Amino acid sequence: MRVEMFTFLLAGLICLGGALGVVLFRNTVHNALSLVATLFGVAVLFIAQEAYFLAAVQVIVYAGAIVILFLFVIMLLGVDRADQMGVDPIVGQRTAAVVFGVAILGLSLVALLSGPEVVTGTPATTAALSSDIPDVNQIGEALFTDYVFAFEITAVLLTIAVVGAVVLARRSDGPVIDEDEFDGTALDALALEEPSDVGDPDQDTADGADPGSGADETDPDDLEEASR
Amino acid sequence: MLAQVEVSLTPTWYLVLAAMIFAIGAVGLLIRRNPLVMFMCVELMLNAVTLTFVSFSRALDDVGGQVFVFFVLVVAAAEVVVGLALVVAIMRRRQGADADDLSLMRG
């Protein structure tokens, strides 16, 4: 029990430190790395509670895929500059947010710690966790029997998400919507991918006059043309 | 000293920790302006909820909680994919990425 308590305290400290880092660090890359610390701590707590499969999935999916995706977007768009924490767009909004957070935490703690018996509810009779069978087998059996319809819906959701992401992130050939606010800063982000094309006006007209050329090559120039 | 006091690790400890992570994530979602950091705070809140699910799954001896965590993971992945694609699309069209700059639908 002492080992378990030590593990919990250490992993909990890592979780809380990472969570605070996500909120408080100014640099977006530091935020993403703090998020990794929290996810790792949660994975350790999963292992401490004998949810081995979920701990593995947590590390693979969250730390291995989601955070890497965050870092890709940060590097791709060059948005790793500091957040403007000084300005307060709505007066008193930050104060209200902190009060809201403390209220949520207080309510949760009161609800958790007031009664003598916290975990209420009847133990399961149908899908009990047994220590004899590995948890992968139990989760798999429940997933493909009781929850098979939800599982199918999940497949549909993932397909829709992938298609939506491709459609959203695809470059369109149409004019820029926010022309009035477009001063070419975003073009610098695009220029990272094709440094030689941007900033060459002669190349612009040549590409713009040729609609048959590939969209990938002409698109940054089209954007710049539309902004004029 | 720990042996004398003999503090037992009940599920309440895990639930309190999850509540703390959730509150930190909620505050961060409200006070930060960068959409990427706001997404990270949403991930924090989702992780707090999954920790709660696993704690209850173990306390109540029910595998359903762990199955639900699996679904939460899938939905979180889909959410991040679509959200980051939105951020990329927005950053392509305009210079600012702060949540306050996105006033296109304001009347």
mmCIF file of C-alpha atoms in Angstrom, chain A residues 1-9 113, chain B residues 1-14:
data_model
loop_
_atom_site.group_PDB
_atom_site.id
_atom_site.type_symbol
_atom_site.label_atom_id
_atom_site.label_comp_id
_atom_site.label_asym_id
_atom_site.label_seq_id
_atom_site.Cartn_x
_atom_site.Cartn_y
_atom_site.Cartn_z
ATOM 1 C CA MET A 1 0.000 0.000 0.000
ATOM 2 C CA ARG A 2 2.924 2.286 0.686
ATOM 3 C CA VAL A 3 4.278 1.766 -2.821
ATOM 4 C CA GLU A 4 0.862 2.465 -4.259
ATOM 5 C CA MET A 5 0.581 5.698 -2.290
ATOM 6 C CA PHE A 6 4.049 6.781 -3.361
ATOM 7 C CA THR A 7 3.189 6.083 -7.004
ATOM 8 C CA PHE A 8 -0.042 7.997 -6.719
ATOM 9 C CA LEU A 9 1.584 11.032 -5.135
ATOM 10 C CA LEU A 113 -15.356 14.613 0.795
ATOM 11 C CA MET B 1 5.679 7.391 9.679
ATOM 12 C CA LEU B 2 3.444 6.385 6.823
ATOM 13 C CA ALA B 3 3.242 2.907 8.234
ATOM 14 C CA GLN B 4 2.007 4.217 11.561
ATOM 15 C CA VAL B 5 -0.630 6.503 10.108
ATOM 16 C CA GLU B 6 -1.620 3.881 7.517
ATOM 17 C CA VAL B 7 -3.362 6.116 5.018
ATOM 18 C CA SER B 8 -5.205 3.882 2.628
ATOM 19 C CA LEU B 9 -5.461 4.857 -1.000
ATOM 20 C CA THR B 10 -9.171 5.008 -1.641
ATOM 21 C CA PRO B 11 -10.778 5.953 -4.983
ATOM 22 C CA THR B 12 -11.522 9.341 -3.441
ATOM 23 C CA TRP B 13 -7.868 10.309 -3.861
ATOM 24 C CA TYR B 14 -8.071 9.683 -7.579
#
